[in-house]
Structures are given as structure tokens and as C-alpha cells.
Coordinates of C-alpha atoms and ligand atoms in Angstrom, one line a residue:
X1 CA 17.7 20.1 17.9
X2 CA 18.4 18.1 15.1
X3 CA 17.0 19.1 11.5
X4 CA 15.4 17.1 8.6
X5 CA 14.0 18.8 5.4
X6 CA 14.4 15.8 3.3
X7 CA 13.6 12.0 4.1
X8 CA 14.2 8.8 2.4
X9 CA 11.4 6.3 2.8
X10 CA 13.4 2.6 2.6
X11 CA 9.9 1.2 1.4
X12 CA 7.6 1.0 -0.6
X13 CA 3.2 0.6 -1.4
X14 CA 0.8 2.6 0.9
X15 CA 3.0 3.0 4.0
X16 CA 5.5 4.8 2.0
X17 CA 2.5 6.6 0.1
X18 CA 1.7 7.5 3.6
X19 CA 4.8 8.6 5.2
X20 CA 5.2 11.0 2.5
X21 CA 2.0 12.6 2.8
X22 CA 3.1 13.6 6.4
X23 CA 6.3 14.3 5.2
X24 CA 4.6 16.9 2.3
X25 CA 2.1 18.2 5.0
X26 CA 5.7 19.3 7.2
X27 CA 7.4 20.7 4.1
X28 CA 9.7 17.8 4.4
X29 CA 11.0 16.5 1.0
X30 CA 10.8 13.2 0.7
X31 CA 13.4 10.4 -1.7
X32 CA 11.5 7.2 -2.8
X33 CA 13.6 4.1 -3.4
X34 CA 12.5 1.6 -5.7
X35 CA 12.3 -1.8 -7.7
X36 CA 12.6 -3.0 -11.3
X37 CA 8.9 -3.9 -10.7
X38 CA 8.1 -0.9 -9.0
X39 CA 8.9 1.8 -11.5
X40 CA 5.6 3.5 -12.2
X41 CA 4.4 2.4 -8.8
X42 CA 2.1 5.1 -6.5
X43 CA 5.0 6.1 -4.3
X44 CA 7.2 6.6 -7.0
X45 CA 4.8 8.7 -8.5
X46 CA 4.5 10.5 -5.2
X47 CA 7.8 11.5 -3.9
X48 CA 9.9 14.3 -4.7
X49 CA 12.6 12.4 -5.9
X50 CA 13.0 8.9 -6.5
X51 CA 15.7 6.0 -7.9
X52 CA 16.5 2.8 -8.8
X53 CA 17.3 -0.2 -6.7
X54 CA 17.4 -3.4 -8.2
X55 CA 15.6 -6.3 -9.4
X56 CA 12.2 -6.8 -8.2
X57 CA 13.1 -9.5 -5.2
X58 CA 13.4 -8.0 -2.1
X59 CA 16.9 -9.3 -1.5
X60 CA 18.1 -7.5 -4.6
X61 CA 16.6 -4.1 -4.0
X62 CA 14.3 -3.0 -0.9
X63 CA 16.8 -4.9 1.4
X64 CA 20.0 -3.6 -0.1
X65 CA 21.2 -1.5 2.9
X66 CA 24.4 0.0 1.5
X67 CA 22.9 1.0 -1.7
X68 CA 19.5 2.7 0.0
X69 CA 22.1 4.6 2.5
X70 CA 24.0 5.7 -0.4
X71 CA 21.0 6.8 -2.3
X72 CA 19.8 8.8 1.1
X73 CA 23.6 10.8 1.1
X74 CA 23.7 11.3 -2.9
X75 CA 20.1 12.5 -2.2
X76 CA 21.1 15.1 0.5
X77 CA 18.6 13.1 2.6
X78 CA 19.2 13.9 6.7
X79 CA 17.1 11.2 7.8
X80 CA 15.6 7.5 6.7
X81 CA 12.4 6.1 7.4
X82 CA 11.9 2.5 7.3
X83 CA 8.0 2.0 7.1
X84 CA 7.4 -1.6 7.9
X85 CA 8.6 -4.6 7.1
X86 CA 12.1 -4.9 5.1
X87 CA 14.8 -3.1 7.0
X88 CA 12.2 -2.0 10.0
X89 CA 13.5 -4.1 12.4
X90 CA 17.1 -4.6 11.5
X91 CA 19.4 -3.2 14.0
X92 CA 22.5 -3.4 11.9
X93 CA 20.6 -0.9 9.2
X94 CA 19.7 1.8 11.8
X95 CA 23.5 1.1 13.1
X96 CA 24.3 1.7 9.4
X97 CA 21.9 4.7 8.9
X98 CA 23.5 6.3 12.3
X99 CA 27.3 5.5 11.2
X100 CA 26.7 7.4 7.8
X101 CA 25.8 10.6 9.8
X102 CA 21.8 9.9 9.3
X103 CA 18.7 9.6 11.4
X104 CA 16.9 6.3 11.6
X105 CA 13.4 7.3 12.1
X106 CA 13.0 4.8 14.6
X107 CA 14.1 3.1 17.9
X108 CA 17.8 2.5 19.6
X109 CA 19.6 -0.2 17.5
X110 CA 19.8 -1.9 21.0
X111 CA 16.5 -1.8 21.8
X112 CA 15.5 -2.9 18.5
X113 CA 18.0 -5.6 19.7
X114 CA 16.4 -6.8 22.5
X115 CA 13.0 -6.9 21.5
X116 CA 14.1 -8.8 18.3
X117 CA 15.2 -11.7 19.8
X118 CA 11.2 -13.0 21.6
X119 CA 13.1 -15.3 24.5
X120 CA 15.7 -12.0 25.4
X121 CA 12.3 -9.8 25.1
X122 CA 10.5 -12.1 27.5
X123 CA 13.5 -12.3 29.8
X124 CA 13.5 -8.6 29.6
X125 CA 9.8 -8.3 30.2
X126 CA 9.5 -10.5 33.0
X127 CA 12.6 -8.7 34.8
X128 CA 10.7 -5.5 34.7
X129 CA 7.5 -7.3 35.9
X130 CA 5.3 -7.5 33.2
X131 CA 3.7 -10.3 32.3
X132 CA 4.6 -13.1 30.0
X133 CA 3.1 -16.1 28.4
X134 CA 4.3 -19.2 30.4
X135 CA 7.1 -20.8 28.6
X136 CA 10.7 -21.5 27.8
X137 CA 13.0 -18.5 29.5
X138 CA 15.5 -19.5 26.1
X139 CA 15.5 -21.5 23.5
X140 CA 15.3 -24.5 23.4
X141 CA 18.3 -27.1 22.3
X142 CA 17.0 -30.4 21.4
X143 CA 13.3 -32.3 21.1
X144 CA 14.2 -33.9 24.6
X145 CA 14.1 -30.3 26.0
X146 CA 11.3 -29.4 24.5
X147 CA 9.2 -32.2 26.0
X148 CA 10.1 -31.8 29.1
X149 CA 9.1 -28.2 29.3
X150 CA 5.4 -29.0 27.5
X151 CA 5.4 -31.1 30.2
X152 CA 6.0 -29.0 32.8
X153 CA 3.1 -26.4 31.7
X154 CA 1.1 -28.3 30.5
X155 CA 0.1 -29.2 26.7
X156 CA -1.1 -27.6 24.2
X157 CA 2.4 -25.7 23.6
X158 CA 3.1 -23.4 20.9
X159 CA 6.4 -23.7 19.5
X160 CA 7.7 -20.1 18.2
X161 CA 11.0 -18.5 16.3
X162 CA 13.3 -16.5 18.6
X163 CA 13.6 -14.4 15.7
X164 CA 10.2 -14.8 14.5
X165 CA 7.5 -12.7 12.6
X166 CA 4.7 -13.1 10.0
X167 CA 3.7 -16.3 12.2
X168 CA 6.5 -18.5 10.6
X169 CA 8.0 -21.1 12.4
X170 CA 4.9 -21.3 14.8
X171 CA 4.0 -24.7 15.2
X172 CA 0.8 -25.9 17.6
X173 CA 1.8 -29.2 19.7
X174 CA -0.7 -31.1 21.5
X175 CA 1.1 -34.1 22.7
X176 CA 4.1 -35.2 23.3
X177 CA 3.7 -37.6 20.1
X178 CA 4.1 -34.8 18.2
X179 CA 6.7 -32.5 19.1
X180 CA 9.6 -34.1 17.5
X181 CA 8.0 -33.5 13.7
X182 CA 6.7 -30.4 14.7
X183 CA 10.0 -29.4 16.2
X184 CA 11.7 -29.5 12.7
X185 CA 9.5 -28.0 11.0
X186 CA 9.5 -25.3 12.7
X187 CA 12.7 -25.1 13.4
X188 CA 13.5 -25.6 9.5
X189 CA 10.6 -23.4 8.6
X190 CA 12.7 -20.6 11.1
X191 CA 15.7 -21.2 9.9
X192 CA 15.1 -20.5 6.0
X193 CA 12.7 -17.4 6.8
X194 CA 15.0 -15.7 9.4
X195 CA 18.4 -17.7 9.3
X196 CA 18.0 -18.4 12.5
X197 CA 16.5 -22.0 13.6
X198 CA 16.8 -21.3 17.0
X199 CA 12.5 -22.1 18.4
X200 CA 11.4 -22.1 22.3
X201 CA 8.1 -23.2 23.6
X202 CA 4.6 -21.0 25.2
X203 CA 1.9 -22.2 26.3
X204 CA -1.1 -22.0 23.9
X205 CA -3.7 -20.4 25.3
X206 CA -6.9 -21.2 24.5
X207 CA -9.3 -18.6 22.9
X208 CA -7.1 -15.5 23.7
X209 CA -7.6 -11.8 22.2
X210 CA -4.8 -10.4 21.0
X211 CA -4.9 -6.6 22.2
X212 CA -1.8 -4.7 21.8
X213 CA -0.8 -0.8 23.1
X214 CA 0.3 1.6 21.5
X215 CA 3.4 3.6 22.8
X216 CA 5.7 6.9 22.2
X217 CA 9.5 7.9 23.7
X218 CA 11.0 10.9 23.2
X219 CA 14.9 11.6 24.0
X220 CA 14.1 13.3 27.1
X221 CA 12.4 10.4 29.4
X222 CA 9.1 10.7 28.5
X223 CA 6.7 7.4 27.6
X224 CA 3.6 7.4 27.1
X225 CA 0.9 4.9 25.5
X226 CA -1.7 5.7 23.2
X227 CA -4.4 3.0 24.2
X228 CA -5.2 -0.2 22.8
X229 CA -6.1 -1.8 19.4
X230 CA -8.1 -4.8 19.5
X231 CA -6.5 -7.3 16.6
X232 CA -8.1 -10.7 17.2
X233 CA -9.5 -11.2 13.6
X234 CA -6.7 -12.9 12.2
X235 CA -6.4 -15.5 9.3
X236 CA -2.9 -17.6 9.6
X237 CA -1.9 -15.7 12.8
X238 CA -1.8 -12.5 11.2
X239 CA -4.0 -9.8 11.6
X240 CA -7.0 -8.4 9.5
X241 CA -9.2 -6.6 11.0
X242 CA -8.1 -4.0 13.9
X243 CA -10.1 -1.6 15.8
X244 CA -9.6 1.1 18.5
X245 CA -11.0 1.2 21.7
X246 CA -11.0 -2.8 22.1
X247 CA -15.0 -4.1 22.9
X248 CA -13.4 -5.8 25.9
X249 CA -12.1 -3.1 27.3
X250 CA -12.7 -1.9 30.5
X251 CA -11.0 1.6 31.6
X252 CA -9.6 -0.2 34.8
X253 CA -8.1 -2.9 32.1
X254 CA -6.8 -0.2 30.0
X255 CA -5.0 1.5 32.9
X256 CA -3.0 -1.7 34.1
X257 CA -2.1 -2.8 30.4
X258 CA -1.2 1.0 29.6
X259 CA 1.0 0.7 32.5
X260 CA 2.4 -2.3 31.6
X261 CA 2.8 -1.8 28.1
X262 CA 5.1 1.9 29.7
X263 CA 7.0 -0.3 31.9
X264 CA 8.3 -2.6 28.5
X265 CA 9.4 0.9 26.7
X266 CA 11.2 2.0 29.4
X267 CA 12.9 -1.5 30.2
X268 CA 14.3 -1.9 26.9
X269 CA 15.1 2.2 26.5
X270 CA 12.7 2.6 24.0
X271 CA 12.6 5.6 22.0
X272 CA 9.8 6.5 19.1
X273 CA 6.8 4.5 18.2
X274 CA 6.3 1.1 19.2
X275 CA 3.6 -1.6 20.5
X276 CA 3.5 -3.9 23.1
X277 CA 1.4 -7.2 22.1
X278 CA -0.9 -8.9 24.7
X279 CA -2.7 -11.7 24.7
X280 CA -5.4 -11.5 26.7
X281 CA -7.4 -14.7 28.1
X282 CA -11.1 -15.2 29.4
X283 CA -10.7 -13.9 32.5
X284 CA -9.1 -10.9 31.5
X285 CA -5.2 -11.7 32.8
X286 CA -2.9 -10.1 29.7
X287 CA 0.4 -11.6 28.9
X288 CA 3.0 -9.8 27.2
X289 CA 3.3 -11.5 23.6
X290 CA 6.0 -9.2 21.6
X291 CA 7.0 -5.6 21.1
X292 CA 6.9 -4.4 17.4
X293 CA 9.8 -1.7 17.1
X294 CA 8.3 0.3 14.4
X295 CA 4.7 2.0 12.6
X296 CA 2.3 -0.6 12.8
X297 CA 0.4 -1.5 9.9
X298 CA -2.9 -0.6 11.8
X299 CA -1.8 2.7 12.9
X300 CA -4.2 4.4 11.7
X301 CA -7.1 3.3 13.9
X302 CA -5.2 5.3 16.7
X303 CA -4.2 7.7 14.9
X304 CA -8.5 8.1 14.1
X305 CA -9.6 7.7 18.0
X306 CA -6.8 9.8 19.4
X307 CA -6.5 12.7 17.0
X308 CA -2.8 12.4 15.9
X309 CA -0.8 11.8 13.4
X310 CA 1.7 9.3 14.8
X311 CA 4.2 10.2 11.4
X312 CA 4.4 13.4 12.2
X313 CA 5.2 12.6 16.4
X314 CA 7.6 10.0 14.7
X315 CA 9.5 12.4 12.6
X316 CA 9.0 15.3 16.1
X317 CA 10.8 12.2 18.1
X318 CA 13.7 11.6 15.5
X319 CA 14.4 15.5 15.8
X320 CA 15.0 15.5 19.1
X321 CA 11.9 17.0 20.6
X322 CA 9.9 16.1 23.3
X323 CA 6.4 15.2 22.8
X324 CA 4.3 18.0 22.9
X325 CA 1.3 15.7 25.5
X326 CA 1.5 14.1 28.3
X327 CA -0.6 11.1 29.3
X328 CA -3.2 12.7 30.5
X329 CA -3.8 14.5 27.0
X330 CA -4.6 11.3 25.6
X331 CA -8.2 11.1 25.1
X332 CA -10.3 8.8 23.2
X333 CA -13.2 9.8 20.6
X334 CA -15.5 7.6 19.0
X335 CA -14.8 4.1 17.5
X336 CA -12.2 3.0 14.8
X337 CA -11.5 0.2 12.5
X338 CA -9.6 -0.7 10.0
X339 CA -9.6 -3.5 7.3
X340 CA -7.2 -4.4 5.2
X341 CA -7.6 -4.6 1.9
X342 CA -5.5 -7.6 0.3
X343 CA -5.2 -9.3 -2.9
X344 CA -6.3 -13.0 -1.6
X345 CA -8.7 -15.1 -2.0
X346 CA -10.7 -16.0 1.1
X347 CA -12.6 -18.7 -0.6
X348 CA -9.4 -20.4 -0.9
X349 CA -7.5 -19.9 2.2
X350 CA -6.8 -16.6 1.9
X351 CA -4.3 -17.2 -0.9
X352 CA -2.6 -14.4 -2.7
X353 CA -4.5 -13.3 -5.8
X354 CA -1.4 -12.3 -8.3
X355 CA -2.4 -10.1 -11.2
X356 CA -2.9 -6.7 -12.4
X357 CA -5.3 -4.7 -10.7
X358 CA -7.6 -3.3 -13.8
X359 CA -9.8 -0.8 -12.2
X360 CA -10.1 0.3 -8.6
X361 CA -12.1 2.5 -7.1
X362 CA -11.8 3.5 -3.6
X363 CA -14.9 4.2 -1.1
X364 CA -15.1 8.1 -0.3
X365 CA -17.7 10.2 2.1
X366 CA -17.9 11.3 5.7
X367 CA -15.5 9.4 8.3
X368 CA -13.6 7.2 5.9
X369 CA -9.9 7.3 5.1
X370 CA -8.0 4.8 2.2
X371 CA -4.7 4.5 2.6
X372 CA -3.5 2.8 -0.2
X373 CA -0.4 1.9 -2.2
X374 CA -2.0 0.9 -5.3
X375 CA -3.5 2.3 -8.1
X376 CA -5.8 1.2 -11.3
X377 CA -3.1 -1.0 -13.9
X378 CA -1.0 -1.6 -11.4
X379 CA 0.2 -4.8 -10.9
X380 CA 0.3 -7.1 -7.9
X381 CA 3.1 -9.6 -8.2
X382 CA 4.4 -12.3 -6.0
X383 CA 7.4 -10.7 -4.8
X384 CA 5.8 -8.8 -2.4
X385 CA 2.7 -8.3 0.5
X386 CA -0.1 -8.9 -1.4
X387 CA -1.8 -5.9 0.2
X388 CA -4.4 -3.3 -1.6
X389 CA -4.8 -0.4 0.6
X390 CA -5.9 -0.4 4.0
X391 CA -9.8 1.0 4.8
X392 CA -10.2 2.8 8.4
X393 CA -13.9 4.4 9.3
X394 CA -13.9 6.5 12.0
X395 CA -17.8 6.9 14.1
X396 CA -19.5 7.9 17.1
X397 CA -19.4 4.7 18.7
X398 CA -18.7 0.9 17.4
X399 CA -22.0 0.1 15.9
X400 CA -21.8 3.5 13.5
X401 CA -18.2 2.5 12.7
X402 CA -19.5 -1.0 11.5
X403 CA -22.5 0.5 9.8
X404 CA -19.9 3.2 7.8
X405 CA -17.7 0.2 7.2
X406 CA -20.0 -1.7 5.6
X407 CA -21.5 1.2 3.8
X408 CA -17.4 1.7 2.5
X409 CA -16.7 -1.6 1.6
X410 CA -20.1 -1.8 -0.6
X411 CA -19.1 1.4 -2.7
X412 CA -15.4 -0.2 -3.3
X413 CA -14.8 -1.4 -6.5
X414 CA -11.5 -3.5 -7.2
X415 CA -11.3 -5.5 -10.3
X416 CA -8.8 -8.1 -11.6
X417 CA -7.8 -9.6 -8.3
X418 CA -9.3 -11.4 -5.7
X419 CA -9.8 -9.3 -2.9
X420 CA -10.5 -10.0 1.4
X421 CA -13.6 -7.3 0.6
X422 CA -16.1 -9.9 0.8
X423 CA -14.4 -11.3 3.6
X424 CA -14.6 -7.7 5.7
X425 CA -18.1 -7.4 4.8
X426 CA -19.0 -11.1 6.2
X427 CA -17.3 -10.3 9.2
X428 CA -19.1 -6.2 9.8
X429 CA -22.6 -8.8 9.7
X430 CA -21.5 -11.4 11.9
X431 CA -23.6 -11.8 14.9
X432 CA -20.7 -12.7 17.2
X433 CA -18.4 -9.8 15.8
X434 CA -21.3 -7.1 16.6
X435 CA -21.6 -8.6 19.9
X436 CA -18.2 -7.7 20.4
X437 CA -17.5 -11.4 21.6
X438 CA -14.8 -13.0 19.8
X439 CA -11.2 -14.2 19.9
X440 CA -8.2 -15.2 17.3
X441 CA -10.0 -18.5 16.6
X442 CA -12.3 -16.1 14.9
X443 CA -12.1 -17.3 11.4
X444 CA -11.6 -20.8 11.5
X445 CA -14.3 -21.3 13.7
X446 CA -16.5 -19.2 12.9
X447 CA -15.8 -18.4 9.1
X448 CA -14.6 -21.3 6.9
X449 CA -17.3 -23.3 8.4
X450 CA -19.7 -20.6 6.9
X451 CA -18.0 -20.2 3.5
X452 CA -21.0 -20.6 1.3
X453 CA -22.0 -17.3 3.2
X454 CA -19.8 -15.3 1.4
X455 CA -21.5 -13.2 -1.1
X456 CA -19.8 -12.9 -4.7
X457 CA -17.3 -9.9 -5.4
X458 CA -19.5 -9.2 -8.2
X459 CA -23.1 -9.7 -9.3
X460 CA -23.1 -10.8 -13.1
X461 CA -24.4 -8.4 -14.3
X462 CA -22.0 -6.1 -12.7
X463 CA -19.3 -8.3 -14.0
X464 CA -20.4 -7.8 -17.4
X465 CA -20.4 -3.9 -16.6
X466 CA -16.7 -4.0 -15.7
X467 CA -15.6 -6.0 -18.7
X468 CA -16.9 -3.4 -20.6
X469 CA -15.8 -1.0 -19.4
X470 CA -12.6 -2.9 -19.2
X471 CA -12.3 -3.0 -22.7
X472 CA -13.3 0.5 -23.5
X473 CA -10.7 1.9 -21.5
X474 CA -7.9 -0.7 -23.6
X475 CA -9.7 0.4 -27.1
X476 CA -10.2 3.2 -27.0
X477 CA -8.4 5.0 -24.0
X478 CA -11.6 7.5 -23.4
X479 CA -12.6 8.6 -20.0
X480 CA -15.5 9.7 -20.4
X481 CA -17.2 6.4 -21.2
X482 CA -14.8 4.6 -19.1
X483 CA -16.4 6.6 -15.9
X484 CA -20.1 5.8 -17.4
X485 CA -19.4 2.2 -16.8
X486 CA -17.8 2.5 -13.8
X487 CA -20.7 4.6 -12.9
X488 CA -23.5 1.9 -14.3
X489 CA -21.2 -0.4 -12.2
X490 CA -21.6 1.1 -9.0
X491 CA -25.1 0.6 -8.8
X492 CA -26.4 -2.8 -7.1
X493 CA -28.6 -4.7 -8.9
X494 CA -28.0 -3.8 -11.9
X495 CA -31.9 -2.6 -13.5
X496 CA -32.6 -3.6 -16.8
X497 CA -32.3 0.0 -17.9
X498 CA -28.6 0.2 -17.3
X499 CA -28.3 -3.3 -18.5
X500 CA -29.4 -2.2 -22.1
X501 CA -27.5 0.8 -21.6
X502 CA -24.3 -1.5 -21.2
X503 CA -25.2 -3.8 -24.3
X504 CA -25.8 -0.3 -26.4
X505 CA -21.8 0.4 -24.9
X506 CA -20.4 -3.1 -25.6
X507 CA -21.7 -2.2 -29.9
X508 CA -20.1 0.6 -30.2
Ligands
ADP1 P1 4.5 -13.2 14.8 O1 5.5 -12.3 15.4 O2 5.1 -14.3 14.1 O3 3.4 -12.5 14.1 P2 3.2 -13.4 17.4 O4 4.0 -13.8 18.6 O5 3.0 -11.9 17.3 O6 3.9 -14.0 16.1 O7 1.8 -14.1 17.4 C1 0.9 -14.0 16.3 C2 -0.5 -14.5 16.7 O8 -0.4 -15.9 17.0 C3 -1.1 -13.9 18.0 O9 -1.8 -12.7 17.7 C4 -2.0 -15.0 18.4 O10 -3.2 -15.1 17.7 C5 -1.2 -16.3 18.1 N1 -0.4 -16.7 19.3 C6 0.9 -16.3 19.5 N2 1.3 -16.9 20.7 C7 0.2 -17.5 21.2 C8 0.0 -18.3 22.4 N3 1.0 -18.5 23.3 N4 -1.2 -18.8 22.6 C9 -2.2 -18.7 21.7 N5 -2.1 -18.0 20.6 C10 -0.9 -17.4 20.3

């Protein structure tokens, strides 16, 4: 059995916030890592022990490989954890990590190798009979090519990045006219976000639901899955909104895609977490989309329906052990979802909403958990994921969970940015999401058109309640004010008796 007392978290915001809390709850120090722009941040704050990278840009701190393995020996760190994104999915890192006589919290460099590359991944999945979206078996080598394989499924094609992720390079083709544009730019777009340009062709599906599984190795042979999470709400191809079990699920669904999504683990020789992407189309045939080597951002709606802390299996897993279930242990309770809170505006295409994040207060009270990276004053900049915290209710079934998640997002207060809150809340009253009928083409069909719906972040008159207390707090620095406002803030509408109350505070 291999030990670890002390950990390293290669990241940064709430999933190294959260990484560490398991870490704490295990007696497991942990070593934070961190940027010029990061150095009062939350999980700086949080660890045990924490230096200096770099310069804020990624490329100059949170991806410097030799430096963050340094750090980790110096430290007297036995093992790394990579979180998500950054050096996650990098094989040569865990390589690296291995080589220096260090666990990589994570999967077989060669698995991670496999699944990185999507045409070696679908070549992989479709050997092992799972299966795949119709398409290219490689990539593809000129605009001629390409045509002629559209052709040959049928348009619309998607055009994807081998080596894609965060939905760049993806490029929708609906005639032949088209695909020699749309071939270079996604080809280009590839190239400069992966340095690899190499693109092959699906088909697009129309209206899918993008259901993925959740799935555990240990050392010793064991796989299992941990059931699905339905992640169709999407804006830009990337995910928003997640919940556990999926509406569409049926447990005769769940059984073949659980056994399907087993099968991928064990063809690539998977070990740790992971999840298998499906898309699913109307008539209920899944296709395997992509495996993610690594903690999912939406972990934690599994983690809420199946009673586990998938940090603490990771870290179990990295020691050596086998897991302590088997499949049949896996049981599903109530209903889960998650939404994630981001700096952006959804009014204007979800763009990121830069700036310093002057007050936030996060929702409390039975069946919700925060998992955030960011706290009031601190700052969220352009150099990385615009993300807030993430929000995940837990209830008895899916209507309670959308009832407590509204209730949530209603007593969340984030001020100085633009936030997705009004978004989520939009979404928990839509007809169509209740019904549990819906699909990726979720938001730009049944969203933007229905902009105007939106309600405001703030009422006026709460608006006029945060900029005072906005500027008691900068004057003069007192809490006890300071939490009045917040306080008068809180309540929705704003009665005329806390309204004189705040003009009495803005004299003073
Ligand atoms: P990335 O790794 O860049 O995030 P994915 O392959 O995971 O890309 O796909 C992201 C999303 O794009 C999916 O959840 C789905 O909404 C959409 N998508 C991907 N492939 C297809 C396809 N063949 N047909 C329809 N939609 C697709």
C-alpha cells in the first residue's frame, strides 16, 4: 500500500478549495500552488502550505510542470492532484509526476493517451463494442476528404479537434458549400488552442441529450460506474446545468449505458475516476461521445445522489486500495442538480463578466452545498474560467430539487459581476425543463428567443441597498453595518420601511 499524508493540488479556485477539504477531512496535508494574481486567493487561504508560481497567465504558472513537481518534492508532498483543467489531462505531466517518485492522482498516462486523442478513443471504443457517433475512423487530411465522408453519412456533419475540448475547433457543416471555410477554421481554431490542427468529421445529430457515466478503477480489476448525469443544458457546447438521475432515464437504459460506459474503462485500462460521454438521440440509441480522464466539474451531483465522496475514493484508488463497493452497492437517493455559478452575462451571450466580485453571499439551509473558489473582493480576471462557485441541491425527488434550487438561487447575492444566476433561475421555471423534455439545443431555442424573460439580477431598490453597503464597508471598514445592509438587501421588494432605513445609512 502506498502512503500519502501530504498532497499538492496543481490548481486552483473551488476544485482545489474542494480537494483540500477532503484532503483536511483524511488528515492529509495539503500544498497549494499559485499565481501572481492568485495570492490572496480562497485556496491559498486554505491549504496548509502554499507558493509561488508565476505570472498570472496560465502558461507562466499553473502549467509550469517542472516547477509545480519541484514545488511538490521541496514540499515533502507524496502525491499531486490535478483537479481539472490545466495539467488534468496531460499525459507527459502524470509521466513527469511518476518519474520524480510521485503519485498522480489520476489515470495511466496511457490511458490518458488514448482517450486524449477523440479519433484513437473512438477507434478504441468501437473495437470494444461500444457505440460511437458515425463518422471519420481518423482524421481527416484535406477538404476533398472531408466531403466525401459528409457525403457518405449524410449532412449535417460536425467537424471536431482530435485533440479537442471546451468545444473549440467544432464547426457545424450543412452542405458541401461549406466545408472548405469551415474546414479551416476549425482546423486553425484547433491548431492555436491545442497545437494540434488535426479535425475529423461526426455526424450531427439532431436534438441529442448529452448523458454521460460516471466510472471508478482500482489497481486490482475492479470497474464500476456510478450512474448517469444528465448535462444537456449547455450554452456554446459546454455544460451548465447537470443533474443526477437523468429525467430520461429508464433503469433498463441505465443498465446498458452503465455497461457500456464499464466496457470503455476497461478497454483503455482505466484506473481512477472518469466519465464516459453519450449522446443520446430520440429514440433512445446512445453513442459514445468522449471519455473525460479526470474529476468532473459536476461531480458533485453524484457524489449527492450516491452518498460518496468521489475525492476521497480518488485519493483510496491512488493508494493502492481497492474500492471498498461493488456495483451492486451503488444505490441512488433522491434527485440532484447542480448549476454553475459563472461570471457572464447571459444577456449578452454569455460573455465573461471581468471584475472584482464586491460582496457575495452564498445560499445556506437544508439540502444545499456551495462549492466555491471565490470569495467577497476577490477578483475575477481574464486569465482564467470565469467560474463563481458551483450550487448543488440535493431533494426527495426532481421537483423538490427544482423547488430548493430556486429557493437557493433567490437567497444568493453576488455583486460586481455579471452572474448566469438569473439564467439558472429562468431555466428551474421553464415549462419544458420541469417536464423533463429537453435537449442541448436547449438554450438557443428555447432561451435567447425569450431573453426579455429574464428577470434583473437586482431590483433598484436593492441595487441602491448594495451600493451602500458597498461603500460602508470601503469607508469605514465596519461589519456591523456592513451585515445590516446586506441584511436590508436580502429581502425582496424592498418595503418602504427598509428603504428609509437605507437613506438614514447612506447620511451617516
Ligand atoms: P468538447 O470536448 O470540446 O467539450 P464534446 O465532444 O464533449 O466536445 O461535445 C460537446 C458538446 O457538443 C456535446 O455535449 C453536444 O452538445 C455537442 N456535440 C458534440 N458532438 C456532437 C454530435 N456529433 N452531434 C450533435 N451534437 C454534438
Amino acid at each position: 500500500m502506498k502512503h500519502i499524508n501530504k498532497v499538492l493540488i496543481a490548481n486552483r479556485g473551488e476544485i482545489a478549495v474542494r480537494i483540500m477539504r477532503t484532503c483536511r477531512e483524511m488528515g492529509i496535508e495539503t500544498v497549494a500552488v499559485y499565481s501572481e494574481a492568485d495570492r490572496t486567493a480562497y485556496h491559498v487561504r486554505m491549504a496548509d502550505e502554499a507558493y509561488y508560481l508565476g505570472p498570472p497567465a496560465a502558461s507562466e504558472s499553473y502549467l509550469q510542470q517542472d516547477r509545480i513537481i519541484d514545488i511538490a518534492k521541496r514540499a515533502g508532498a507524496q502525491a499531486i492532484h490535478p483537479g481539472y483543467g490545466f495539467l488534468a489531462e496531460n499525459p507527459a505531466f502524470a509521466e513527469k509526476v511518476n518519474a520524480a517518485g510521485m503519485i498522480f492522482i489520476g489515470p495511466p498516462p496511457e490511458a490518458m493517451r488514448i482517450m486524449g486523442d477523440k479519433t484513437a478513443a473512438r477507434d478504441t471504443m468501437k473495437k470494444a463494442g461500444v457505440p460511437i457517433v458515425p463518422g471519420s475512423p481518423a482524421p481527416l487530411s484535406d477538404v476533398r476528404e472531408a466531403v466525401q465522408v459528409a457525403r457518405s453519412i449524410g449532412f449535417p456533419v460536425l467537424l471536431k479537434a482530435a485533440a479537442g475540448g471546451g468545444g473549440k475547433g467544432m464547426r457545424v457543416v450543412s452542405s458541401a458549400e461549406e466545408m472548405e471555410s469551415a474546414f479551416r477554421a476549425a482546423s486553425s481554431e484547433a491548431q492555436s488552442a491545442f497545437g494540434d490542427g488535426r479535425v475529423y468529421i461526426e455526424k450531427y445529430l439532431q436534438g441529442p441529450r448529452h448523458i454521460e457515466f460516471q466510472v471508478f478503477a482500482d489497481e486490482h480489476g475492479n470497474v464500476v460506474h456510478l450512474c448517469e448525469r444528465e448535462c444537456s443544458i449547455q450554452r456554446r457546447h459546454q455544460k451548465i446545468i447537470e443533474e443526477s438521475p437523468s429525467p430520461l432515464m429508464t433503469p433498463e437504459l441505465r443498465a446498458q449505458m452503465g455497461e457500456a460506459a464499464v466496457k470503455a474503462a476497461q478497454a483503455c485500462g482505466y484506473v481512477n475516476a472518469g466519465t464516459i460521454e453519450f449522446l443520446v438521440d430520440q429514440d433512445r440509441h446512445f453513442y459514445f461521445l468522449e471519455m473525460n480522464t479526470r474529476l468532473q466539474v459536476e461531480h458533485p451531483v453524484t457524489e449527492m445522489v450516491v452518498g460518496m465522496d468521489l475525492v476521497r475514493l480518488q485519493l483510496h484508488v491512488a493508494m493502492g486500495q481497492p474500492l471498498p463497493f461493488t456495483q451492486d452497492d451503488v444505490r441512488l437517493q433522491g434527485h440532484a442538480i447542480e448549476c454553475r455559478v459563472y461570471a457572464e452575462d447571459p444577456r449578452n451571450n454569455f460573455l465573461p463578466s471581468i471584475g472584482k466580485v464586491e460582496f457575495l453571499q452564498n445560499p445556506d439551509g437544508p439540502g444545499v452545498r456551495v462549492d466555491s473558489g471565490v470569495t467577497s473582493g476577490d477578483e475575477i480576471s481574464l486569465y482564467y474560467d470565469p467560474m463563481i462557485a458551483k450550487l448543488i441541491v440535493h431533494g426527495e425527488n426532481r421537483l423538490q430539487a427544482i423547488e430548493r434550487m430556486l429557493r437557493a438561487l433567490e437567497e444568493y447575492r453576488v455583486f460586481g459581476v455579471k452572474t448566469t444566476i438569473p439564467f439558472c433561475t429562468w431555466v428551474m421555471r421553464n415549462d419544458r425543463f420541469r417536464s423533463g423534455d429537453f435537449d442541448t439545443h436547449f438554450v438557443p431555442n428555447e432561451f435567447l428567443p425569450r431573453l426579455d424573460e429574464l428577470s434583473s439580477d437586482l431590483t433598484e431598490d436593492e441595487k441602491i441597498a448594495a451600493a451602500a453597503a458597498m461603500a460602508f464597508f470601503q469607508e469605514n471598514g465596519q461589519a456591523a453595518p456592513v451585515s445590516q445592509a446586506v441584511q436590508a438587501a436580502n429581502h425582496r421588494p424592498a418595503s418602504a420601511w427598509r428603504l428609509r432605513g437605507w437613506k438614514q445609512l447612506q447620511r451617516l
